mmCIF file of N, CA, C and O in Angstrom:
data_model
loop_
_atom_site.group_PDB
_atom_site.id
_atom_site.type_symbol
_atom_site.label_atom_id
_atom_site.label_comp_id
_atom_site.label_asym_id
_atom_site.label_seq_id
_atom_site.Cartn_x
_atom_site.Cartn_y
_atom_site.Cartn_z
ATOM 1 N N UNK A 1 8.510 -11.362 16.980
ATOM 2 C CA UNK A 1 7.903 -10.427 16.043
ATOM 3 C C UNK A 1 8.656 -9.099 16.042
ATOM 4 O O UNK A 1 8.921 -8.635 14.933
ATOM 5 N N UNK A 2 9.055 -8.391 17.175
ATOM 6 C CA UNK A 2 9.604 -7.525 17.049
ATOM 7 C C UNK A 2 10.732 -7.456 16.550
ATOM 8 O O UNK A 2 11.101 -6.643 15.703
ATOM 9 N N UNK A 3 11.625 -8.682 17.262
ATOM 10 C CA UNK A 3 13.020 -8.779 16.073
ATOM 11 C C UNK A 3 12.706 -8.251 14.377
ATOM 12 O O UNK A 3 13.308 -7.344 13.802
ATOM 13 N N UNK A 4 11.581 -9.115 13.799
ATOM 14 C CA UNK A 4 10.935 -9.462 12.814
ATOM 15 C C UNK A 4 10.787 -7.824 11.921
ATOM 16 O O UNK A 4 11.266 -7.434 10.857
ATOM 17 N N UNK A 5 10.040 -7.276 12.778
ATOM 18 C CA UNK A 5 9.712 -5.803 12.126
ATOM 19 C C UNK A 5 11.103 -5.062 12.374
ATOM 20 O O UNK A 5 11.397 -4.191 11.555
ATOM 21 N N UNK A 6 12.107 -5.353 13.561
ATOM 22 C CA UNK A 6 13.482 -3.992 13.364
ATOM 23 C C UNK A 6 14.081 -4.601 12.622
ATOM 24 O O UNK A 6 14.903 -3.754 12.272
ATOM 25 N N UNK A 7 14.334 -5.557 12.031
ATOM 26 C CA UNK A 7 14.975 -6.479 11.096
ATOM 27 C C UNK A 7 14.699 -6.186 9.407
ATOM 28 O O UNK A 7 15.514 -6.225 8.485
ATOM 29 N N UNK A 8 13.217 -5.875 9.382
ATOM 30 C CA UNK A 8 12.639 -5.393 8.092
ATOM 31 C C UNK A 8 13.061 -4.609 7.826
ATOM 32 O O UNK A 8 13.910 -4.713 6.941
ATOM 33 N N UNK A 9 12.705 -2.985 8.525
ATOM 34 C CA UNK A 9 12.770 -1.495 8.710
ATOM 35 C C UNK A 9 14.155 -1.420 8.321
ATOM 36 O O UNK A 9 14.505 -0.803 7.315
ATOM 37 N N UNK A 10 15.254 -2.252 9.366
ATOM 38 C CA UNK A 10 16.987 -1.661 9.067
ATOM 39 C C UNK A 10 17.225 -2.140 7.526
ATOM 40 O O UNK A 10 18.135 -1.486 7.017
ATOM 41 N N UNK A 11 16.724 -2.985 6.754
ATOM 42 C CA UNK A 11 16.998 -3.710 5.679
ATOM 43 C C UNK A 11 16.515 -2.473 4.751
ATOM 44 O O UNK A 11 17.208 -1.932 3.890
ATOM 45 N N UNK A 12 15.320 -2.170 5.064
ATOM 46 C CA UNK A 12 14.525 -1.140 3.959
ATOM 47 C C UNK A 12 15.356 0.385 3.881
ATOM 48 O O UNK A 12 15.443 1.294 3.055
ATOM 49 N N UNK A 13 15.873 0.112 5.164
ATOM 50 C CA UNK A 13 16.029 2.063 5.234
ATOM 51 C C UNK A 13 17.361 2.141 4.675
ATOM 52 O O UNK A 13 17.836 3.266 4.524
ATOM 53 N N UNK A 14 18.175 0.926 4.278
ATOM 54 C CA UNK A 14 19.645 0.533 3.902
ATOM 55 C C UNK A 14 19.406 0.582 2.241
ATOM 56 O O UNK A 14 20.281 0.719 1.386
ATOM 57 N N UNK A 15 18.550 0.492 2.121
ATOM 58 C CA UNK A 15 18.242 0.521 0.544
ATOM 59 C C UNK A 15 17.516 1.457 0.255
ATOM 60 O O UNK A 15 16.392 1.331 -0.230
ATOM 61 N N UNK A 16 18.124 2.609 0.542
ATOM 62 C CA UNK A 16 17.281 3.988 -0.353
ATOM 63 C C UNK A 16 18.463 4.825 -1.447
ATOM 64 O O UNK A 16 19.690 4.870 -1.359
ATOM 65 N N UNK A 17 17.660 5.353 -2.332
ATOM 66 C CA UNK A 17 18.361 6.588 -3.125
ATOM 67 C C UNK A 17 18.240 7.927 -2.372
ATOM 68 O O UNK A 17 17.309 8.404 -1.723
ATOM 69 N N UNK A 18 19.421 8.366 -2.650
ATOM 70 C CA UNK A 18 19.226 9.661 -2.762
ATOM 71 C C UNK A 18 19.667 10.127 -3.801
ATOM 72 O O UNK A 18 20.386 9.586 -4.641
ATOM 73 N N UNK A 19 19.062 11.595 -3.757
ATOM 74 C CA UNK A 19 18.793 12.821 -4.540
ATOM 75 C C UNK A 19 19.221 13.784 -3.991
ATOM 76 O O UNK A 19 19.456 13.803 -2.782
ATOM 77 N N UNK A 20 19.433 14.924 -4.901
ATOM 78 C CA UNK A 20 19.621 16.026 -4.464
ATOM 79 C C UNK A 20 18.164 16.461 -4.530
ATOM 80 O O UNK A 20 17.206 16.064 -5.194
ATOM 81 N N UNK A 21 18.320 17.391 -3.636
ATOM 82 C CA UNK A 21 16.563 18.587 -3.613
ATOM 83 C C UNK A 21 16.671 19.613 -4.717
ATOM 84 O O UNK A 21 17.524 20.498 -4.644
ATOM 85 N N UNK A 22 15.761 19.520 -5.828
ATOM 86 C CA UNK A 22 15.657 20.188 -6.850
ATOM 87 C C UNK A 22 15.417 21.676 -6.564
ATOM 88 O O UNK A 22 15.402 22.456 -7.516
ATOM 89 N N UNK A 23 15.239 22.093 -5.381
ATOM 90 C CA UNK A 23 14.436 23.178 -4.766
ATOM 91 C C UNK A 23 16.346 24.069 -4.518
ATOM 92 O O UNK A 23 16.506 25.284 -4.404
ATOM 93 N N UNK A 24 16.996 23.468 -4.507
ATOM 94 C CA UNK A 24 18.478 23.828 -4.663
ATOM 95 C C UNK A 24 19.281 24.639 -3.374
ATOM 96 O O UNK A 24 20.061 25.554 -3.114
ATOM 97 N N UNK A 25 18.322 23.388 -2.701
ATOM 98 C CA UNK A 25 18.824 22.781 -1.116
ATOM 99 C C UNK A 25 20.002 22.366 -1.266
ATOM 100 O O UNK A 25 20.571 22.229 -2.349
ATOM 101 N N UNK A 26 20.513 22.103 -0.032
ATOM 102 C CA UNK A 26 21.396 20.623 -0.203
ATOM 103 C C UNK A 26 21.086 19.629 0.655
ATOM 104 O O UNK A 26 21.949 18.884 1.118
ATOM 105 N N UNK A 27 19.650 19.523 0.977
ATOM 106 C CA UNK A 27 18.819 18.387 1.849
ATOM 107 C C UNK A 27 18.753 17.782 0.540
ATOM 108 O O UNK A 27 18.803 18.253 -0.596
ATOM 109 N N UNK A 28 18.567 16.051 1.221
ATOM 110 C CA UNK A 28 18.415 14.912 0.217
ATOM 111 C C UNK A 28 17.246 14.213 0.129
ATOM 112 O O UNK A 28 16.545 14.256 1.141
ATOM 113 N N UNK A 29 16.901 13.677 -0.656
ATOM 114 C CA UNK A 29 15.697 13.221 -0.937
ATOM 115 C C UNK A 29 15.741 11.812 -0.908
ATOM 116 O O UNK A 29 16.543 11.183 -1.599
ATOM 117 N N UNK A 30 14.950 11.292 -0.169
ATOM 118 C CA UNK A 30 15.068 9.748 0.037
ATOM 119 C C UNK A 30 13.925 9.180 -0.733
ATOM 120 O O UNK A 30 12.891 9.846 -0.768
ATOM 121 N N UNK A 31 13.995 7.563 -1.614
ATOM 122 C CA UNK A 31 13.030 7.121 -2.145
ATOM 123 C C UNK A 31 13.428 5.670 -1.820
ATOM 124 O O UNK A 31 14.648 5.534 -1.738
ATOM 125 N N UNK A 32 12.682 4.507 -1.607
ATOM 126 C CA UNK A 32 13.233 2.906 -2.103
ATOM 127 C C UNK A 32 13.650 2.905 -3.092
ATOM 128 O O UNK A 32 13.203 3.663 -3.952
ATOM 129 N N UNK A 33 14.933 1.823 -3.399
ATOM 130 C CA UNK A 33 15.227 1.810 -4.914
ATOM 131 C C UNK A 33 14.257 0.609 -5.427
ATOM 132 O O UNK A 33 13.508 -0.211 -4.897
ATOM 133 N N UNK A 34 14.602 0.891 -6.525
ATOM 134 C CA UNK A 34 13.594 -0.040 -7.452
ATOM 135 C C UNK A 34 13.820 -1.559 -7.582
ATOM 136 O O UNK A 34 13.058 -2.513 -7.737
ATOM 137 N N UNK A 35 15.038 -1.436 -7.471
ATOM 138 C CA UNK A 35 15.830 -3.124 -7.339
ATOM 139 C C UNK A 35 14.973 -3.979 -6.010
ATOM 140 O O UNK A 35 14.905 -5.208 -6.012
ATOM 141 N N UNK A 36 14.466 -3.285 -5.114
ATOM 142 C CA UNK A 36 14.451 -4.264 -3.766
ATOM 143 C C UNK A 36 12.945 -4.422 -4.295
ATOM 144 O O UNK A 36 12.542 -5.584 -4.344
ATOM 145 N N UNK A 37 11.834 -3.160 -4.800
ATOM 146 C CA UNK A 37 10.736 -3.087 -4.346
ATOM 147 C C UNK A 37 9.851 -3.962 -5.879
ATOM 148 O O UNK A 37 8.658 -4.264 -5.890
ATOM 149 N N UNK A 38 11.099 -4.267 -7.323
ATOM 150 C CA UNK A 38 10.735 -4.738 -8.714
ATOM 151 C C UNK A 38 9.557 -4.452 -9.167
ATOM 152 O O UNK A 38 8.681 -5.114 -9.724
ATOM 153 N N UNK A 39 9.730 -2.635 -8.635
ATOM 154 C CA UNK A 39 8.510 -2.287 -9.560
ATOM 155 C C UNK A 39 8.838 -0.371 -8.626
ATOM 156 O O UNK A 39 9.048 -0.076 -7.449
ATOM 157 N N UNK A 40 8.709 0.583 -10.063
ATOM 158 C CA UNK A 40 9.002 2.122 -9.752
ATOM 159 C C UNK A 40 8.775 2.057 -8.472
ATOM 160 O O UNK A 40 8.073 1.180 -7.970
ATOM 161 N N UNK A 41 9.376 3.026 -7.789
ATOM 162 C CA UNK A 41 8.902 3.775 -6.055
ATOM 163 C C UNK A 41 8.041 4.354 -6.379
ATOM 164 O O UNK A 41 7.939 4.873 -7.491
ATOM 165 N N UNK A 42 7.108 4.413 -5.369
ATOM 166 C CA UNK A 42 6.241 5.444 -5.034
ATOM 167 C C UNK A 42 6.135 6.539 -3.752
ATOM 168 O O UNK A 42 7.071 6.793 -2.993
ATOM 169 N N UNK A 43 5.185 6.955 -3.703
ATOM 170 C CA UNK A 43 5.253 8.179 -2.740
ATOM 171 C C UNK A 43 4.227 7.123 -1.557
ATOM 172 O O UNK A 43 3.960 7.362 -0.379
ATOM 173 N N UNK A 44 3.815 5.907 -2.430
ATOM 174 C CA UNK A 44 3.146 5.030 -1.101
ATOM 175 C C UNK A 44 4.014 4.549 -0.362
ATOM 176 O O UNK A 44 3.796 4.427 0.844
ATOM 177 N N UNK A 45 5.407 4.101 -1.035
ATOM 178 C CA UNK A 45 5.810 3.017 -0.389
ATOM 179 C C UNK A 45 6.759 4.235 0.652
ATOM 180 O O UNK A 45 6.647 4.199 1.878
ATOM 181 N N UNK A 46 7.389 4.950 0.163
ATOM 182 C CA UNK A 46 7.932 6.148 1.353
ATOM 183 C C UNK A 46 6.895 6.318 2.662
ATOM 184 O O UNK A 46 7.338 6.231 3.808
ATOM 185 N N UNK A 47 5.431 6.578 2.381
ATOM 186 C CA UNK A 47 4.552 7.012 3.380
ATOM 187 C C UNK A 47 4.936 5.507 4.195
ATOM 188 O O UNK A 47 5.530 5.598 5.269
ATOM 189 N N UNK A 48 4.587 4.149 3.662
ATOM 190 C CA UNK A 48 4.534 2.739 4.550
ATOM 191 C C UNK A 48 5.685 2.897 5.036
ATOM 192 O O UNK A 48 5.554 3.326 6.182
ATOM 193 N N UNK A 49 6.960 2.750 4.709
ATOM 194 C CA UNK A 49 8.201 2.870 5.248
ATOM 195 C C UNK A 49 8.278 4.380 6.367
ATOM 196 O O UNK A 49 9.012 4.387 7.355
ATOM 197 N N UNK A 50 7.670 5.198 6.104
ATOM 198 C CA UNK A 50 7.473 6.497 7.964
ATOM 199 C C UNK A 50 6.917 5.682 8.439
ATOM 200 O O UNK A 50 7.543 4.981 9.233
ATOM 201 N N UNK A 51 5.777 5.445 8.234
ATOM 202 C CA UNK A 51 5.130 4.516 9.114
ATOM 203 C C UNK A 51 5.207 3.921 10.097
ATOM 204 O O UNK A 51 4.730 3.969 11.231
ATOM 205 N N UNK A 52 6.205 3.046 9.273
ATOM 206 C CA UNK A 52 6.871 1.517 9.727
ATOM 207 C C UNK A 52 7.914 2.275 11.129
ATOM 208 O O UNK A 52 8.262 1.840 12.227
ATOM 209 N N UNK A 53 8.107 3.351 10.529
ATOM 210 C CA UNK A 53 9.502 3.842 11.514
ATOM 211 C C UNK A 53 9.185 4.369 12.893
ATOM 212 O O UNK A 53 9.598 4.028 14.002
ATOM 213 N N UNK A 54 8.391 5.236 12.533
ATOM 214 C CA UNK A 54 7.261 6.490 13.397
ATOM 215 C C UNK A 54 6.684 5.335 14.440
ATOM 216 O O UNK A 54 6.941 5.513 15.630
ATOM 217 N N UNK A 55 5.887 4.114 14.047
ATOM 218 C CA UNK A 55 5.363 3.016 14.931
ATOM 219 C C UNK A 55 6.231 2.583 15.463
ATOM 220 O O UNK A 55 6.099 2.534 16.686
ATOM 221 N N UNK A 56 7.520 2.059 14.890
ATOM 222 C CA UNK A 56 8.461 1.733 15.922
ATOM 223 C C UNK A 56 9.480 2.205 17.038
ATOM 224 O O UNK A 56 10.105 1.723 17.983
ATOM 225 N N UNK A 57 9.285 3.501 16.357
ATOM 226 C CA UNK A 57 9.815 3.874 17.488
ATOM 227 C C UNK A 57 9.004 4.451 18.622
ATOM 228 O O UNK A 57 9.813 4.832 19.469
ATOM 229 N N UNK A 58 7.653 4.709 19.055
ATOM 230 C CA UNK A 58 6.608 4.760 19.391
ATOM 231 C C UNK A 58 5.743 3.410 20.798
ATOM 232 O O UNK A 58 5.132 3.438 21.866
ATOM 233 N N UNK A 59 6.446 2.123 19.474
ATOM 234 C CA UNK A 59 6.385 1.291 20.416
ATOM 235 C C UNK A 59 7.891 0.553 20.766
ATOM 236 O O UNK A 59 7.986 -0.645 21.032
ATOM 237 N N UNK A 60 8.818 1.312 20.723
ATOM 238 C CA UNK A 60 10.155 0.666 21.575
ATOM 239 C C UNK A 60 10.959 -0.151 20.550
ATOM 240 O O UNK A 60 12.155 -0.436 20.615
ATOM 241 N N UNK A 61 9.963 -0.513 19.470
ATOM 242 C CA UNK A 61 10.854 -1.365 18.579
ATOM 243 C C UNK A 61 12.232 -0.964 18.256
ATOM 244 O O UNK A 61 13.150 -1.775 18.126
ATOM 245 N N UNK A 62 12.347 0.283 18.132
ATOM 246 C CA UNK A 62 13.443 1.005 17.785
ATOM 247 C C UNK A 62 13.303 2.147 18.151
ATOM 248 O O UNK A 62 12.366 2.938 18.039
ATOM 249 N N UNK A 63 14.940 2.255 18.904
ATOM 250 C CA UNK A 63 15.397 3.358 19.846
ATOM 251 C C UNK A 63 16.661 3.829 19.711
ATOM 252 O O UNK A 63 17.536 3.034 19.368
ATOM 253 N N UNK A 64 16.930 4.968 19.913
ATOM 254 C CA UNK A 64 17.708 5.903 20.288
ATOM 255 C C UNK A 64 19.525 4.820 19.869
ATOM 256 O O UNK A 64 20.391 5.088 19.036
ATOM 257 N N UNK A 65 19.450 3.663 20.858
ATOM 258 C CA UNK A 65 20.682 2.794 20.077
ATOM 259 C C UNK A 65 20.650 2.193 19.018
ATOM 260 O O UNK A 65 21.511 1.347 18.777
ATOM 261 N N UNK A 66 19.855 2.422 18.310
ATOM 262 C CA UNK A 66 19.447 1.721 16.369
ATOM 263 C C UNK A 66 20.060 2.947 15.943
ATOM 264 O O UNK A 66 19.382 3.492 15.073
ATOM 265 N N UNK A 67 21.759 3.965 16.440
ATOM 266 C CA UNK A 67 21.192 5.155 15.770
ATOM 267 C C UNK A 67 20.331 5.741 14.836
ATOM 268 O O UNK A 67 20.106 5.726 13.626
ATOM 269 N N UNK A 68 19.778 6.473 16.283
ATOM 270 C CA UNK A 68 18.466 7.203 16.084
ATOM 271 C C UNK A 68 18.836 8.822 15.359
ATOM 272 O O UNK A 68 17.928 9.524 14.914
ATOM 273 N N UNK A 69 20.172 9.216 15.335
ATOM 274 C CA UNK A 69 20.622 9.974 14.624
ATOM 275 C C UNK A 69 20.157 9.973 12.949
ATOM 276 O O UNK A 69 19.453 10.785 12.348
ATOM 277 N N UNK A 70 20.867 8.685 12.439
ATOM 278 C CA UNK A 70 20.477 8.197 11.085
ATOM 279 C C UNK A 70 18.742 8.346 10.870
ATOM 280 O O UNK A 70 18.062 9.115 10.190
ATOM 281 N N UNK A 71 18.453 7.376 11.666
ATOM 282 C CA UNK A 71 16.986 7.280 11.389
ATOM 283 C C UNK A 71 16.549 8.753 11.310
ATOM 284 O O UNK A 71 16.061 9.236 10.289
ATOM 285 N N UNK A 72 16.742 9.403 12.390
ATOM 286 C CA UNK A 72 16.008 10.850 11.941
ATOM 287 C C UNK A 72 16.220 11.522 10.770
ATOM 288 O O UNK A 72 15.440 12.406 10.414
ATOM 289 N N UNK A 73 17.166 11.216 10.135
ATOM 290 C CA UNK A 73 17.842 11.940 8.794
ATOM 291 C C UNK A 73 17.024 11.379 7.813
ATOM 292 O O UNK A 73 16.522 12.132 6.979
ATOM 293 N N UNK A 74 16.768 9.957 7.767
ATOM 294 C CA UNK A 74 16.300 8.915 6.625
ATOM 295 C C UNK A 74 15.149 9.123 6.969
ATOM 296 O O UNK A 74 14.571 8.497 6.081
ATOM 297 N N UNK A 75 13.879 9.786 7.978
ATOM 298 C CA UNK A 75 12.740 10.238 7.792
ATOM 299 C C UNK A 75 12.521 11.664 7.398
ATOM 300 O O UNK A 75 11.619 11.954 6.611
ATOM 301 N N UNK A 76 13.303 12.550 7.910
ATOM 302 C CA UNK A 76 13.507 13.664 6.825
ATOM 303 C C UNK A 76 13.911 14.016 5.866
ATOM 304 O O UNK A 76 13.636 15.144 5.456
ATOM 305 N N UNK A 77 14.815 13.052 5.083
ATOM 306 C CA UNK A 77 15.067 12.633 3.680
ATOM 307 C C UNK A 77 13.073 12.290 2.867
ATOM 308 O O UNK A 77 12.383 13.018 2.154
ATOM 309 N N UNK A 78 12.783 10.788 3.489
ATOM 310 C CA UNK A 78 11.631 10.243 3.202
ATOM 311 C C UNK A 78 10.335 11.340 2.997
ATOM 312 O O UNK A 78 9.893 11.389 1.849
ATOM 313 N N UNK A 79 9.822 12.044 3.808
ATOM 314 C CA UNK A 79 8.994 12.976 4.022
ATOM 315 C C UNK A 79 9.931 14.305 2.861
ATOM 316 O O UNK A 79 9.014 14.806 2.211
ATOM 317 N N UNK A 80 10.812 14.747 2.571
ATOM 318 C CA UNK A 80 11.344 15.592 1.637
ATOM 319 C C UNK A 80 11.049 14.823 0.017
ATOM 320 O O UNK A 80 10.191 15.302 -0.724
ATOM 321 N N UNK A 81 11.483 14.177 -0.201
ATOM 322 C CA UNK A 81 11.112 13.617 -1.302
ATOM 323 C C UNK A 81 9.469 12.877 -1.621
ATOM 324 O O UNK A 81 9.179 12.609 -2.786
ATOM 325 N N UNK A 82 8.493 12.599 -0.515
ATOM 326 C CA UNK A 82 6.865 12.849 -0.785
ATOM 327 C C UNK A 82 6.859 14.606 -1.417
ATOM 328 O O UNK A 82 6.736 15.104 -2.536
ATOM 329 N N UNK A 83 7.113 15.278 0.312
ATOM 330 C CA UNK A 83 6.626 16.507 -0.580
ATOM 331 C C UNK A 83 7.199 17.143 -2.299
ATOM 332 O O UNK A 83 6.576 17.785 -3.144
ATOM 333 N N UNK A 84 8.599 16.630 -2.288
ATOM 334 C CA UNK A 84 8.901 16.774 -3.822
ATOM 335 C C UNK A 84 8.444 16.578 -4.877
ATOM 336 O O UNK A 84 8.694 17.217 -5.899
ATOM 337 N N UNK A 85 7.451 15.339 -4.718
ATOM 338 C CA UNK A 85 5.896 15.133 -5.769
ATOM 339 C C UNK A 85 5.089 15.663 -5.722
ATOM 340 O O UNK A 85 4.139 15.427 -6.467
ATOM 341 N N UNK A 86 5.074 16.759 -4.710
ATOM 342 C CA UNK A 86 3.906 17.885 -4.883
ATOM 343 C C UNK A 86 3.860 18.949 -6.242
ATOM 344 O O UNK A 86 4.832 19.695 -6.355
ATOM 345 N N UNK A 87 2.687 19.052 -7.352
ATOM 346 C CA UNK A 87 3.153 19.971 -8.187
ATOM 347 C C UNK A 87 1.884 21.312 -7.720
ATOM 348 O O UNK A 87 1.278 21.234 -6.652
ATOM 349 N N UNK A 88 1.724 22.114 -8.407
ATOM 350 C CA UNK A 88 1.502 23.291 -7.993
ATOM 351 C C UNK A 88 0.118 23.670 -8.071
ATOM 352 O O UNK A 88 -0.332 24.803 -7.898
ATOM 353 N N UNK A 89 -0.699 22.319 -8.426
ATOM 354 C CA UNK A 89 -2.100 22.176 -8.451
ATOM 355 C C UNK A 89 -2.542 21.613 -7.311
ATOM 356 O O UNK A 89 -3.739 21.656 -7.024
ATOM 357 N N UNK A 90 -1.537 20.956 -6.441
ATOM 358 C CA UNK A 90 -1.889 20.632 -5.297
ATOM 359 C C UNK A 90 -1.726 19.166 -5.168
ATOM 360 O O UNK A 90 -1.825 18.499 -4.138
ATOM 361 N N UNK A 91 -1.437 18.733 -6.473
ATOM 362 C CA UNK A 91 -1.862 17.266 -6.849
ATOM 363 C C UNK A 91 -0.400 16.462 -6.648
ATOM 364 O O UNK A 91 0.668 17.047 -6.829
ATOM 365 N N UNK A 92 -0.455 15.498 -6.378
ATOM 366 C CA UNK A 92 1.093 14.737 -6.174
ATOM 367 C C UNK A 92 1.577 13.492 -7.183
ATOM 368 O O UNK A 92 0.904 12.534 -7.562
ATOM 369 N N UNK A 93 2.675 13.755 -7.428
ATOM 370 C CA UNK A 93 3.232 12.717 -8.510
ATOM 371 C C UNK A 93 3.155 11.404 -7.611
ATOM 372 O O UNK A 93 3.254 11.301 -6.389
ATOM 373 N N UNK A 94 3.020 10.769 -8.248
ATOM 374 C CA UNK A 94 3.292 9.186 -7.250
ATOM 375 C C UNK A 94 4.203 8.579 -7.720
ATOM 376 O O UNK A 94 4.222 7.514 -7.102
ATOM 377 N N UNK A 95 5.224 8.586 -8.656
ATOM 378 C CA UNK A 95 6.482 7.610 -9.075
ATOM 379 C C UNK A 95 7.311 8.337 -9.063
ATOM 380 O O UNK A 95 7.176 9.333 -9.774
ATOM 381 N N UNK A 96 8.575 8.183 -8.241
ATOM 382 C CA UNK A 96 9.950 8.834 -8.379
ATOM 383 C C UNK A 96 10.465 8.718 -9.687
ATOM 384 O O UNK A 96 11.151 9.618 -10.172
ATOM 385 N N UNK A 97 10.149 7.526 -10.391
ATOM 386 C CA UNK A 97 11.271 7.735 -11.674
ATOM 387 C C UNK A 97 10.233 8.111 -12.955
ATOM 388 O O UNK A 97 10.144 7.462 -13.997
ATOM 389 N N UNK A 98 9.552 9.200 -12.644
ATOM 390 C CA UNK A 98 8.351 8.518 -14.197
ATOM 391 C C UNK A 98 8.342 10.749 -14.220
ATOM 392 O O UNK A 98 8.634 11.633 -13.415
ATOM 393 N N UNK A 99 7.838 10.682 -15.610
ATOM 394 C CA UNK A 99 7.626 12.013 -15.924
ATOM 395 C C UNK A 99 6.149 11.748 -15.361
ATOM 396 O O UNK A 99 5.603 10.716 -14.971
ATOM 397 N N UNK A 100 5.576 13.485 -15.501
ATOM 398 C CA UNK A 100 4.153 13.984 -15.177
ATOM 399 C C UNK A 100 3.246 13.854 -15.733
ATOM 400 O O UNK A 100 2.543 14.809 -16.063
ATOM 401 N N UNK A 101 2.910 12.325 -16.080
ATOM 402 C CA UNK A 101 2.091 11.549 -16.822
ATOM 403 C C UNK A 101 0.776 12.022 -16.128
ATOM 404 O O UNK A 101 0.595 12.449 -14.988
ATOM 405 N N UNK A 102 0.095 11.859 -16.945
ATOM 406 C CA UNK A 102 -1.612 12.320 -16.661
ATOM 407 C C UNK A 102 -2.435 10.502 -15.466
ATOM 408 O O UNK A 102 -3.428 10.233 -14.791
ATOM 409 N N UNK A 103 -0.947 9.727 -16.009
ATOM 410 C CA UNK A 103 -1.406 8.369 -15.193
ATOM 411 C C UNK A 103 -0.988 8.198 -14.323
ATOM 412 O O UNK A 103 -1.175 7.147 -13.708
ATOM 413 N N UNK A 104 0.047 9.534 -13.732
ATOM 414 C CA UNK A 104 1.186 8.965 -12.876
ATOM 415 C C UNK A 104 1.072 10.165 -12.100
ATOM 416 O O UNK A 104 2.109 10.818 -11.981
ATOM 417 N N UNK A 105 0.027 10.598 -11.542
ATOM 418 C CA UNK A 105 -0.261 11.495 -10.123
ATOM 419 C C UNK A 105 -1.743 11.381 -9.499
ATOM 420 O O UNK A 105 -2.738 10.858 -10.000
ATOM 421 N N UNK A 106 -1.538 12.252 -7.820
ATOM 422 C CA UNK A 106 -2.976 11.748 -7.259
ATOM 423 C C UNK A 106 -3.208 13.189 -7.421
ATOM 424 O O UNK A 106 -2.400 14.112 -7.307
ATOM 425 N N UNK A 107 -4.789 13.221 -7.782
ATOM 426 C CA UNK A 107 -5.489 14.518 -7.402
ATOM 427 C C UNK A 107 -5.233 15.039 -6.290
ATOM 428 O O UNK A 107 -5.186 14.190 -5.400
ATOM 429 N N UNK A 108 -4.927 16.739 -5.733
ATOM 430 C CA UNK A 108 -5.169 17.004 -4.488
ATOM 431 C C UNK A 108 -6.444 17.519 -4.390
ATOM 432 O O UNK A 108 -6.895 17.846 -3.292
#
Protein backbone atom coordinates (compact mmCIF):
# COMPACT_ATOMS: atom_id res chain seq x y z
CA UNK A 1 0.00 0.00 0.00
CA UNK A 2 2.51 2.35 0.70
CA UNK A 3 4.44 1.74 -2.48
CA UNK A 4 0.79 2.29 -3.83
CA UNK A 5 0.16 5.87 -2.35
CA UNK A 6 4.24 7.22 -3.10
CA UNK A 7 3.65 5.89 -6.48
CA UNK A 8 0.31 7.96 -6.89
CA UNK A 9 1.54 11.31 -5.20
CA UNK A 10 5.08 11.21 -7.52
CA UNK A 11 2.77 10.65 -10.68
CA UNK A 12 0.33 13.58 -9.58
CA UNK A 13 2.90 16.09 -8.46
CA UNK A 14 4.73 15.37 -12.11
CA UNK A 15 1.71 16.61 -13.72
CA UNK A 16 1.13 20.10 -12.61
CA UNK A 17 0.95 23.63 -14.39
CA UNK A 18 2.46 26.35 -13.60
CA UNK A 19 1.75 29.93 -13.56
CA UNK A 20 3.09 32.88 -12.91
CA UNK A 21 1.64 34.76 -9.59
CA UNK A 22 -0.59 37.46 -10.86
CA UNK A 23 0.21 39.34 -7.60
CA UNK A 24 3.63 40.08 -9.72
CA UNK A 25 5.71 37.74 -7.71
CA UNK A 26 7.85 35.52 -9.32
CA UNK A 27 6.50 32.54 -7.04
CA UNK A 28 4.55 29.97 -9.17
CA UNK A 29 1.39 28.74 -8.95
CA UNK A 30 0.74 25.14 -9.05
CA UNK A 31 -2.66 23.49 -10.31
CA UNK A 32 -3.32 19.61 -11.83
CA UNK A 33 -3.53 19.80 -15.44
CA UNK A 34 -6.64 19.01 -16.93
CA UNK A 35 -5.41 16.24 -19.23
CA UNK A 36 -4.72 13.73 -16.20
CA UNK A 37 -7.78 14.87 -14.00
CA UNK A 38 -10.59 15.06 -17.73
CA UNK A 39 -12.35 17.54 -16.18
CA UNK A 40 -11.18 21.69 -15.12
CA UNK A 41 -8.84 21.75 -11.81
CA UNK A 42 -10.06 22.77 -8.92
CA UNK A 43 -9.00 24.33 -5.73
CA UNK A 44 -10.39 20.70 -4.35
CA UNK A 45 -8.26 18.70 -6.11
CA UNK A 46 -4.95 20.99 -5.05
CA UNK A 47 -6.34 20.83 -1.26
CA UNK A 48 -6.55 16.45 -1.85
CA UNK A 49 -3.19 16.46 -3.50
CA UNK A 50 -1.51 18.70 0.14
CA UNK A 51 -3.14 16.32 1.70
CA UNK A 52 -2.00 13.40 0.09
CA UNK A 53 1.58 14.96 0.60
CA UNK A 54 1.39 16.55 4.21
CA UNK A 55 0.04 12.67 5.28
CA UNK A 56 2.82 11.25 3.71
CA UNK A 57 5.22 12.66 4.76
CA UNK A 58 3.91 12.58 8.36
CA UNK A 59 3.61 8.98 8.06
CA UNK A 60 7.16 8.13 6.44
CA UNK A 61 5.61 7.47 3.15
CA UNK A 62 7.71 10.08 1.83
CA UNK A 63 10.91 11.52 2.96
CA UNK A 64 13.52 13.80 2.76
CA UNK A 65 15.16 11.16 -0.22
CA UNK A 66 11.86 11.57 -2.54
CA UNK A 67 13.61 15.04 -2.85
CA UNK A 68 12.01 16.67 -0.30
CA UNK A 69 13.47 19.89 -1.71
CA UNK A 70 11.00 19.64 -4.79
CA UNK A 71 8.19 18.51 -2.80
CA UNK A 72 8.44 21.53 -0.60
CA UNK A 73 8.35 23.85 -3.61
CA UNK A 74 5.28 21.85 -5.29
CA UNK A 75 3.35 22.45 -1.86
CA UNK A 76 4.11 26.01 -1.86
CA UNK A 77 3.37 26.36 -5.43
CA UNK A 78 -0.13 24.20 -4.53
CA UNK A 79 -1.22 26.27 -1.43
CA UNK A 80 -0.17 29.71 -3.68
CA UNK A 81 -2.41 29.04 -6.34
CA UNK A 82 -5.67 27.93 -3.69
CA UNK A 83 -5.01 31.20 -2.15
CA UNK A 84 -4.97 32.82 -5.78
CA UNK A 85 -8.80 31.94 -5.95
CA UNK A 86 -9.34 34.03 -3.18
CA UNK A 87 -11.39 37.21 -4.42
CA UNK A 88 -11.94 40.11 -2.17
CA UNK A 89 -15.30 39.09 -0.72
CA UNK A 90 -13.66 36.45 0.92
CA UNK A 91 -15.19 33.97 -1.37
CA UNK A 92 -12.96 31.51 -3.51
CA UNK A 93 -12.97 30.67 -7.17
CA UNK A 94 -12.92 26.94 -7.49
CA UNK A 95 -11.71 26.35 -11.26
CA UNK A 96 -8.30 27.36 -12.41
CA UNK A 97 -9.33 27.71 -15.96
CA UNK A 98 -12.93 29.28 -15.78
CA UNK A 99 -13.79 33.13 -15.42
CA UNK A 100 -15.75 34.49 -12.13
CA UNK A 101 -18.82 32.80 -12.92
CA UNK A 102 -21.53 33.28 -10.32
CA UNK A 103 -21.33 29.08 -10.72
CA UNK A 104 -17.83 28.84 -10.39
CA UNK A 105 -16.92 30.02 -6.67
CA UNK A 106 -17.42 29.00 -2.88
CA UNK A 107 -18.96 31.49 -0.54
CA UNK A 108 -16.56 32.65 2.23
Amino acid sequence: LRDGIKCTLLYYTSNLNSVNDEMGGSAQILHLKEKILMEPPTIAHSALLLLGICDSFRSCILDRDDDGTQLQSIVDGLVRGILSKQLKNGAFGIEFCSSNDSDSYLQG
